XYZ file of N, CA and C in Angstrom:
582
model
N 0.819 -1.188 0.000
C 0.000 0.000 0.000
C 0.863 1.252 0.000
N 1.999 1.181 0.760
C 2.906 2.319 0.788
C 3.448 2.615 -0.597
N 3.762 1.533 -1.311
C 4.330 1.696 -2.651
C 3.334 2.348 -3.611
N 2.088 2.033 -3.436
C 1.049 2.625 -4.287
C 0.956 4.127 -4.052
N 0.978 4.555 -2.770
C 0.950 5.983 -2.478
C 2.197 6.688 -2.985
N 3.350 6.046 -2.871
C 4.602 6.614 -3.345
C 4.573 6.778 -4.876
N 4.089 5.757 -5.563
C 3.978 5.803 -7.024
C 3.002 6.897 -7.451
N 1.884 7.015 -6.774
C 0.888 8.044 -7.078
C 1.468 9.439 -6.830
N 2.204 9.644 -5.784
C 2.804 10.944 -5.461
C 3.825 11.342 -6.523
N 4.637 10.391 -6.967
C 5.640 10.676 -8.000
C 4.956 11.053 -9.319
N 3.922 10.317 -9.705
C 3.191 10.603 -10.958
C 2.537 11.969 -10.919
N 1.885 12.299 -9.823
C 1.221 13.599 -9.702
C 2.261 14.715 -9.737
N 3.374 14.528 -9.117
C 4.453 15.525 -9.132
C 4.993 15.752 -10.531
N 5.162 14.691 -11.299
C 5.659 14.810 -12.675
C 4.663 15.548 -13.566
N 3.390 15.248 -13.406
C 2.359 15.903 -14.215
C 2.320 17.390 -13.912
N 2.388 17.766 -12.628
C 2.320 19.196 -12.292
C 3.576 19.922 -12.768
N 4.735 19.295 -12.722
C 5.960 19.912 -13.245
C 5.883 20.095 -14.766
N 5.359 19.103 -15.448
C 5.256 19.179 -16.908
C 4.294 20.287 -17.327
N 3.230 20.490 -16.556
C 2.249 21.510 -16.930
C 2.757 22.920 -16.684
N 3.698 23.096 -15.777
C 4.218 24.428 -15.499
C 4.986 24.990 -16.688
N 5.609 24.167 -17.497
C 6.399 24.633 -18.635
C 5.592 24.797 -19.911
N 4.337 24.391 -19.932
C 3.517 24.491 -21.139
C 3.147 25.933 -21.426
N 3.161 26.284 -22.721
C 2.728 27.605 -23.152
C 1.429 27.435 -23.910
N 0.490 28.280 -23.635
C -0.777 28.222 -24.341
C -0.597 28.722 -25.770
N -1.315 28.107 -26.679
C -1.294 28.537 -28.078
C -2.281 29.691 -28.219
N -1.804 30.783 -28.811
C -2.663 31.953 -28.992
C -3.036 32.102 -30.461
N -4.011 32.942 -30.727
C -4.387 33.243 -32.110
C -3.240 33.920 -32.850
N -2.458 34.729 -32.134
C -1.292 35.354 -32.766
C -0.291 34.305 -33.232
N -0.127 33.222 -32.446
C 0.777 32.135 -32.861
C 0.307 31.519 -34.169
N -0.984 31.361 -34.320
C -1.531 30.720 -35.514
C -1.509 31.626 -36.733
N -1.942 32.869 -36.597
C -2.192 33.722 -37.762
C -1.141 34.800 -37.976
N -0.671 35.429 -36.921
C 0.246 36.556 -37.074
C 1.708 36.108 -37.123
N 2.103 35.241 -36.216
C 3.503 34.831 -36.112
C 3.863 33.633 -36.980
N 2.839 32.965 -37.539
C 3.055 31.756 -38.360
C 3.924 30.721 -37.651
N 3.713 30.560 -36.350
C 4.497 29.621 -35.549
C 4.392 28.189 -36.070
N 3.239 27.814 -36.574
C 3.017 26.434 -36.997
C 2.971 26.280 -38.518
N 3.512 27.251 -39.228
C 3.533 27.201 -40.689
C 4.472 26.081 -41.148
N 4.049 25.377 -42.177
C 4.857 24.288 -42.704
C 6.034 24.874 -43.476
N 7.226 24.440 -43.153
C 8.423 24.945 -43.832
C 8.784 24.045 -45.005
N 9.346 24.657 -46.024
C 9.816 23.893 -47.173
C 11.098 24.525 -47.685
N 11.721 23.890 -48.636
C 12.929 24.431 -49.224
C 12.501 25.418 -50.305
N 12.701 26.706 -50.117
C 12.197 27.686 -51.081
C 12.990 27.678 -52.380
N 12.249 27.758 -53.492
C 12.884 27.898 -54.787
C 13.611 26.678 -55.297
N 13.408 25.536 -54.700
C 14.127 24.322 -55.081
C 13.162 23.365 -55.762
N 13.432 23.019 -57.019
C 12.569 22.090 -57.755
C 13.415 21.009 -58.416
N 13.162 19.772 -58.087
C 13.858 18.668 -58.752
C 13.322 18.531 -60.165
N 14.201 18.231 -61.105
C 13.787 18.054 -62.491
C 13.460 16.586 -62.726
N 12.739 16.320 -63.799
C 12.225 14.971 -64.066
C 13.306 13.914 -64.266
N 14.477 14.314 -64.754
C 15.533 13.326 -64.996
C 16.171 12.806 -63.711
N 15.885 13.448 -62.581
C 16.430 13.015 -61.298
C 17.901 13.353 -61.119
N 18.492 14.022 -62.089
C 19.912 14.358 -62.036
C 20.163 15.837 -61.808
N 19.136 16.648 -61.995
C 19.291 18.095 -61.899
C 18.177 18.694 -61.046
N 18.434 19.893 -60.547
C 17.404 20.661 -59.854
C 17.532 22.120 -60.259
N 16.444 22.862 -60.057
C 16.462 24.288 -60.357
C 16.235 25.075 -59.079
N 16.713 26.303 -59.110
C 16.623 27.142 -57.923
C 16.441 28.595 -58.344
N 15.496 29.288 -57.718
C 15.298 30.717 -57.929
C 16.281 31.451 -57.026
N 17.136 32.266 -57.644
C 18.174 32.946 -56.868
C 18.104 34.448 -57.083
N 18.280 35.184 -56.000
C 18.317 36.643 -56.067
C 19.775 37.076 -56.133
N 20.080 37.808 -57.175
C 21.406 38.400 -57.321
C 21.322 39.838 -56.817
N 22.358 40.643 -57.038
C 22.343 42.015 -56.522
C 21.143 42.818 -57.018
N 20.916 42.820 -58.336
C 19.845 43.649 -58.885
C 18.839 42.863 -59.710
N 18.967 41.562 -59.777
C 18.053 40.768 -60.605
C 17.866 39.372 -60.011
N 17.013 38.580 -60.670
C 16.760 37.202 -60.254
C 17.107 36.257 -61.396
N 17.477 35.041 -61.021
C 17.778 34.003 -62.004
C 17.150 32.689 -61.578
N 16.765 31.886 -62.562
C 16.410 30.496 -62.304
C 17.532 29.686 -62.914
N 18.279 29.003 -62.056
C 19.463 28.260 -62.477
C 19.250 26.761 -62.331
N 19.920 26.020 -63.210
C 19.880 24.554 -63.188
C 21.196 24.067 -62.577
N 21.087 23.116 -61.636
C 22.261 22.574 -60.948
C 22.318 21.056 -61.094
N 23.533 20.535 -61.044
C 23.770 19.095 -60.997
C 23.438 18.641 -59.582
N 22.559 17.672 -59.448
C 22.109 17.219 -58.130
C 23.232 16.542 -57.343
N 24.065 15.770 -58.005
C 25.116 15.021 -57.312
C 26.256 15.923 -56.831
N 26.675 16.869 -57.675
C 27.848 17.683 -57.349
C 27.499 19.091 -56.873
N 26.301 19.554 -57.216
C 25.917 20.900 -56.833
C 26.428 21.975 -57.772
N 27.059 21.577 -58.882
C 27.580 22.551 -59.840
C 26.452 23.179 -60.645
N 26.566 24.495 -60.905
C 25.577 25.157 -61.747
C 25.837 24.773 -63.201
N 24.771 24.358 -63.905
C 24.898 23.930 -65.290
C 24.492 25.025 -66.268
N 23.395 25.736 -65.980
C 22.946 26.785 -66.883
C 21.926 27.681 -66.201
N 21.752 28.863 -66.771
C 20.713 29.785 -66.341
C 19.599 29.708 -67.364
N 18.375 29.369 -66.910
C 17.270 29.273 -67.866
C 16.396 30.517 -67.870
N 16.492 31.345 -66.837
C 15.775 32.617 -66.825
C 16.607 33.642 -66.077
N 16.728 34.834 -66.672
C 17.448 35.945 -66.063
C 16.543 37.168 -66.196
N 16.101 37.731 -65.084
C 15.132 38.836 -65.123
C 15.713 40.098 -65.743
N 17.037 40.219 -65.780
C 17.676 41.367 -66.418
C 17.593 41.261 -67.942
N 17.665 40.045 -68.444
C 17.671 39.826 -69.891
C 16.272 39.604 -70.466
N 15.410 38.890 -69.755
C 14.058 38.600 -70.231
C 13.073 39.537 -69.540
N 12.882 40.704 -70.135
C 11.985 41.708 -69.564
C 10.648 41.662 -70.282
N 9.616 42.165 -69.605
C 8.288 42.265 -70.218
C 7.984 43.738 -70.441
N 7.742 44.097 -71.697
C 7.517 45.499 -72.086
C 8.599 46.419 -71.536
N 9.845 45.950 -71.574
C 10.981 46.752 -71.133
C 11.190 46.811 -69.640
N 10.318 46.158 -68.870
C 10.437 46.200 -67.414
C 10.791 44.833 -66.844
N 11.651 44.865 -65.850
C 12.052 43.638 -65.165
C 10.916 43.172 -64.251
N 10.674 41.862 -64.215
C 9.643 41.315 -63.333
C 10.301 40.696 -62.103
N 9.610 40.740 -60.974
C 10.094 40.156 -59.720
C 9.319 38.879 -59.453
N 9.995 37.766 -59.457
C 9.362 36.449 -59.372
C 9.191 36.018 -57.918
N 7.973 35.527 -57.602
C 7.691 34.939 -56.279
C 7.876 33.429 -56.319
N 7.592 32.828 -57.475
C 7.694 31.384 -57.631
C 7.559 31.022 -59.099
N 7.713 29.729 -59.380
C 7.639 29.264 -60.767
C 7.227 27.808 -60.795
N 6.731 27.389 -61.969
C 6.327 25.992 -62.152
C 6.634 25.596 -63.596
N 7.155 24.396 -63.772
C 7.474 23.870 -65.101
C 6.257 23.236 -65.751
N 6.269 23.233 -67.074
C 5.298 22.439 -67.826
C 5.724 20.978 -67.719
N 4.857 20.065 -68.146
C 5.129 18.622 -68.049
C 6.454 18.235 -68.706
N 6.727 18.775 -69.878
C 7.965 18.449 -70.595
C 9.144 19.340 -70.250
N 8.961 20.237 -69.265
C 9.994 21.171 -68.807
C 10.497 22.070 -69.937
N 9.584 22.460 -70.844
C 9.944 23.353 -71.944
C 9.469 24.772 -71.696
N 8.504 24.931 -70.799
C 7.957 26.241 -70.468
C 7.871 26.404 -68.960
N 7.813 27.674 -68.549
C 7.675 28.016 -67.133
C 6.490 28.937 -66.931
N 5.794 28.757 -65.826
C 4.868 29.762 -65.329
C 5.639 30.550 -64.280
N 5.697 31.861 -64.442
C 6.398 32.723 -63.498
C 5.347 33.512 -62.712
N 5.342 33.349 -61.397
C 4.343 33.973 -60.533
C 4.926 35.249 -59.928
N 4.224 36.380 -60.135
C 4.695 37.672 -59.631
C 3.553 38.396 -58.924
N 3.888 39.440 -58.191
C 2.913 40.313 -57.517
C 1.913 39.538 -56.668
N 2.439 38.739 -55.750
C 1.655 37.898 -54.843
C 0.630 38.724 -54.060
N -0.603 38.213 -54.011
C -1.669 38.819 -53.204
C -2.435 37.692 -52.515
N -2.331 37.619 -51.180
C -3.020 36.572 -50.429
C -4.523 36.738 -50.538
N -5.219 35.609 -50.672
C -6.672 35.621 -50.718
C -7.206 35.111 -49.380
N -6.834 33.897 -49.024
C -7.173 33.331 -47.727
C -5.875 32.858 -47.093
N -5.942 31.828 -46.293
C -4.735 31.367 -45.597
C -3.695 30.799 -46.559
N -4.124 30.022 -47.559
C -3.170 29.387 -48.467
C -3.291 29.864 -49.910
N -4.440 30.347 -50.301
C -4.645 30.783 -51.681
C -4.003 32.137 -51.926
N -3.559 32.327 -53.159
C -2.977 33.613 -53.540
C -3.247 33.880 -55.012
N -3.404 35.150 -55.323
C -3.531 35.590 -56.706
C -2.168 36.100 -57.158
N -1.900 35.930 -58.440
C -0.635 36.392 -58.999
C -0.863 36.998 -60.377
N 0.036 37.877 -60.766
C 0.211 38.190 -62.178
C 1.132 37.077 -62.674
N 0.704 36.372 -63.715
C 1.444 35.196 -64.181
C 1.965 35.447 -65.591
N 3.210 35.017 -65.802
C 3.838 35.091 -67.113
C 4.162 33.681 -67.576
N 4.096 33.462 -68.882
C 4.487 32.190 -69.482
C 5.809 32.444 -70.198
N 6.808 31.639 -69.855
C 8.145 31.793 -70.436
C 8.512 30.528 -71.193
N 8.807 30.682 -72.492
C 9.264 29.569 -73.317
C 10.783 29.514 -73.221
N 11.320 28.430 -72.680
C 12.749 28.336 -72.416
C 13.577 28.365 -73.703
N 13.136 27.666 -74.747
C 13.905 27.603 -75.997
C 13.900 28.936 -76.744
N 12.726 29.523 -76.925
C 12.628 30.763 -77.712
C 12.861 32.018 -76.873
N 12.833 31.872 -75.552
C 12.976 32.977 -74.592
C 11.852 34.006 -74.701
N 10.689 33.572 -75.215
C 9.516 34.438 -75.274
C 8.884 34.535 -73.893
N 8.512 35.753 -73.509
C 7.863 36.007 -72.231
C 6.529 36.680 -72.506
N 5.426 36.019 -72.107
C 4.071 36.498 -72.394
C 3.286 36.567 -71.089
N 2.542 37.647 -70.912
C 1.684 37.775 -69.732
C 0.420 36.957 -69.957
N 0.045 36.156 -68.972
C -1.108 35.266 -69.100
C -2.423 36.039 -69.159
N -2.597 37.009 -68.279
C -3.840 37.779 -68.203
C -3.506 39.169 -67.688
N -4.359 40.122 -67.984
C -4.164 41.469 -67.447
C -4.477 41.520 -65.956
N -5.286 40.583 -65.491
C -5.697 40.528 -64.085
C -4.892 39.479 -63.324
N -4.917 39.598 -61.994
C -4.317 38.565 -61.158
C -5.203 37.329 -61.203
N -4.566 36.141 -61.204
C -5.299 34.878 -61.312
C -4.857 33.919 -60.212
N -5.686 32.904 -59.986
C -5.378 31.845 -59.022
C -5.139 30.539 -59.764
N -4.331 29.676 -59.190
C -4.161 28.278 -59.600
C -3.782 28.083 -61.076
N -2.924 28.925 -61.604
C -2.502 28.761 -62.998
C -1.747 27.443 -63.144
N -2.144 26.656 -64.163
C -1.586 25.320 -64.378
C -1.520 25.019 -65.867
N -0.395 24.442 -66.299
C -0.255 24.032 -67.693
C -1.126 22.816 -67.995
N -1.596 22.718 -69.239
C -2.204 21.475 -69.722
C -1.061 20.472 -69.917
N -1.350 19.167 -70.014
C -0.273 18.174 -70.165
C 0.633 18.419 -71.382
N 0.079 18.982 -72.466
C 0.905 19.243 -73.652
C 1.531 20.634 -73.634
N 1.315 21.415 -72.596
C 1.842 22.769 -72.418
C 1.325 23.744 -73.461
N 0.248 23.384 -74.137
C -0.331 24.271 -75.140
C -1.362 25.224 -74.578
N -1.824 24.961 -73.372
C -2.840 25.799 -72.727
C -2.466 25.987 -71.258
N -3.022 27.035 -70.674
C -2.887 27.264 -69.234
C -4.282 27.494 -68.678
N -4.667 26.722 -67.665
C -5.950 26.883 -66.984
C -5.728 27.727 -65.738
N -6.762 28.503 -65.371
C -6.659 29.350 -64.183
C -8.047 29.805 -63.737
N -8.077 30.427 -62.558
C -9.311 30.963 -61.989
C -9.178 32.482 -61.930
N -10.232 33.158 -62.399
C -10.265 34.624 -62.362
C -11.714 35.051 -62.144
N -11.946 35.969 -61.245
C -13.294 36.476 -60.958
C -14.293 35.354 -60.664
N -13.844 34.346 -59.910
C -14.675 33.193 -59.523
C -15.150 32.364 -60.709
N -14.448 32.419 -61.812
C -14.754 31.602 -62.981
C -13.501 30.888 -63.461
N -13.715 29.778 -64.158
C -12.619 28.995 -64.732
C -12.346 29.478 -66.154
N -11.061 29.581 -66.480
C -10.636 29.994 -67.809
C -9.502 29.092 -68.270
N -9.268 29.097 -69.567
C -8.007 28.589 -70.093
C -7.597 29.480 -71.245
N -6.288 29.531 -71.458
C -5.747 30.348 -72.536
C -4.971 29.447 -73.468
N -5.273 29.548 -74.755
C -4.530 28.823 -75.776
C -3.265 29.632 -76.063
N -2.112 29.066 -75.774
C -0.872 29.823 -75.880
C -0.480 30.128 -77.324
N -0.828 29.265 -78.268
C -0.477 29.492 -79.672
C -1.220 30.689 -80.255
N -2.471 30.871 -79.860
C -3.289 31.946 -80.431
C -3.484 33.120 -79.468
N -3.260 32.904 -78.176
C -3.511 33.944 -77.179
C -4.972 34.087 -76.819
N -5.812 33.186 -77.305
C -7.249 33.255 -77.068
C -7.578 32.778 -75.652
N -8.345 33.619 -74.916
C -8.809 33.264 -73.583
C -10.236 32.724 -73.690
N -10.466 31.552 -73.095
C -11.772 30.902 -73.166
C -12.340 30.772 -71.753
N -13.561 31.278 -71.546
C -14.242 31.141 -70.258
C -14.950 29.792 -70.228
N -14.627 28.969 -69.260
C -15.262 27.662 -69.092
C -16.561 27.823 -68.302
N -16.549 28.713 -67.313
C -17.756 29.030 -66.553
C -17.975 30.542 -66.607
N -19.241 30.951 -66.456
C -19.541 32.388 -66.491
C -20.464 32.816 -65.350
N -20.798 31.887 -64.457
C -21.758 32.196 -63.402
C -21.114 32.516 -62.054
N -19.797 32.691 -62.026
C -19.120 32.993 -60.771
C -19.550 34.324 -60.198
N -19.730 34.337 -58.877
C -20.194 35.544 -58.210
C -19.536 35.596 -56.834
N -18.965 36.742 -56.480
C -18.256 36.895 -55.215
C -19.158 36.530 -54.038
N -18.659 35.675 -53.157
C -19.368 35.191 -51.962
C -20.681 34.476 -52.262
N -20.799 33.950 -53.469
C -22.020 33.235 -53.828
C -21.684 31.952 -54.586
N -21.141 32.091 -55.775
C -20.733 30.931 -56.580
C -19.238 31.043 -56.830
N -18.494 30.045 -56.360
C -17.043 30.046 -56.495
C -16.649 28.854 -57.355
N -16.223 29.109 -58.567
C -15.782 28.048 -59.468
C -14.260 27.943 -59.426
N -13.748 26.745 -59.189
C -12.320 26.499 -59.281
C -11.489 26.841 -58.077
N -12.104 27.240 -56.985
C -11.343 27.605 -55.796
C -12.147 27.225 -54.558
N -11.464 27.076 -53.434
C -12.134 26.789 -52.161
C -12.577 28.090 -51.522
N -13.589 27.990 -50.699
C -13.972 29.110 -49.862
C -13.016 29.118 -48.660
N -13.004 30.182 -47.897
C -12.088 30.309 -46.767
C -12.274 29.209 -45.741
N -13.463 28.667 -45.607
C -13.742 27.631 -44.612
C -12.901 26.385 -44.868
N -12.658 26.053 -46.123
C -11.950 24.827 -46.477
C -10.441 24.984 -46.497
N -9.948 26.172 -46.280
C -8.507 26.371 -46.227
C -8.019 26.223 -44.820
């Protein structure tokens, strides 16, 4: 019986000591300080061949997307240089990028604007790596820009409607037309689901 009381006293003492060091989670921790935000390696994308990776790098006055050898870490080539590939004579500032399926084109995301916790609108540019052509996807900021499997089209969400743009012709096609702010949301989640 003595041992039971001794064991109970030790357990209760440990629990009270452990609770003294606990910090309560506040709303500021969740939303303002991003204490629990998931971390990732920024600007690092493995290429399909498994031998190379790309990285968005900030230089003194410009940005570059460079290709590196995965095994040795040596830089192999620069596929985008914001000083050289300008749009209407102006340099663009890239927040992120995504390759097409065949890694022949890039979507360049600029002018980030948060919508909800995870969603963001961007001014998006399409960059053809071989020809070095840089084309703006839309005059407006868009969400969820994604290449088609053949890289001939880009789908996106704008004004609560789904669109795609044919890159060869520049034609924008509305897939839905009934989108309405805070009523009908096509192609995106509402804030509750984020």
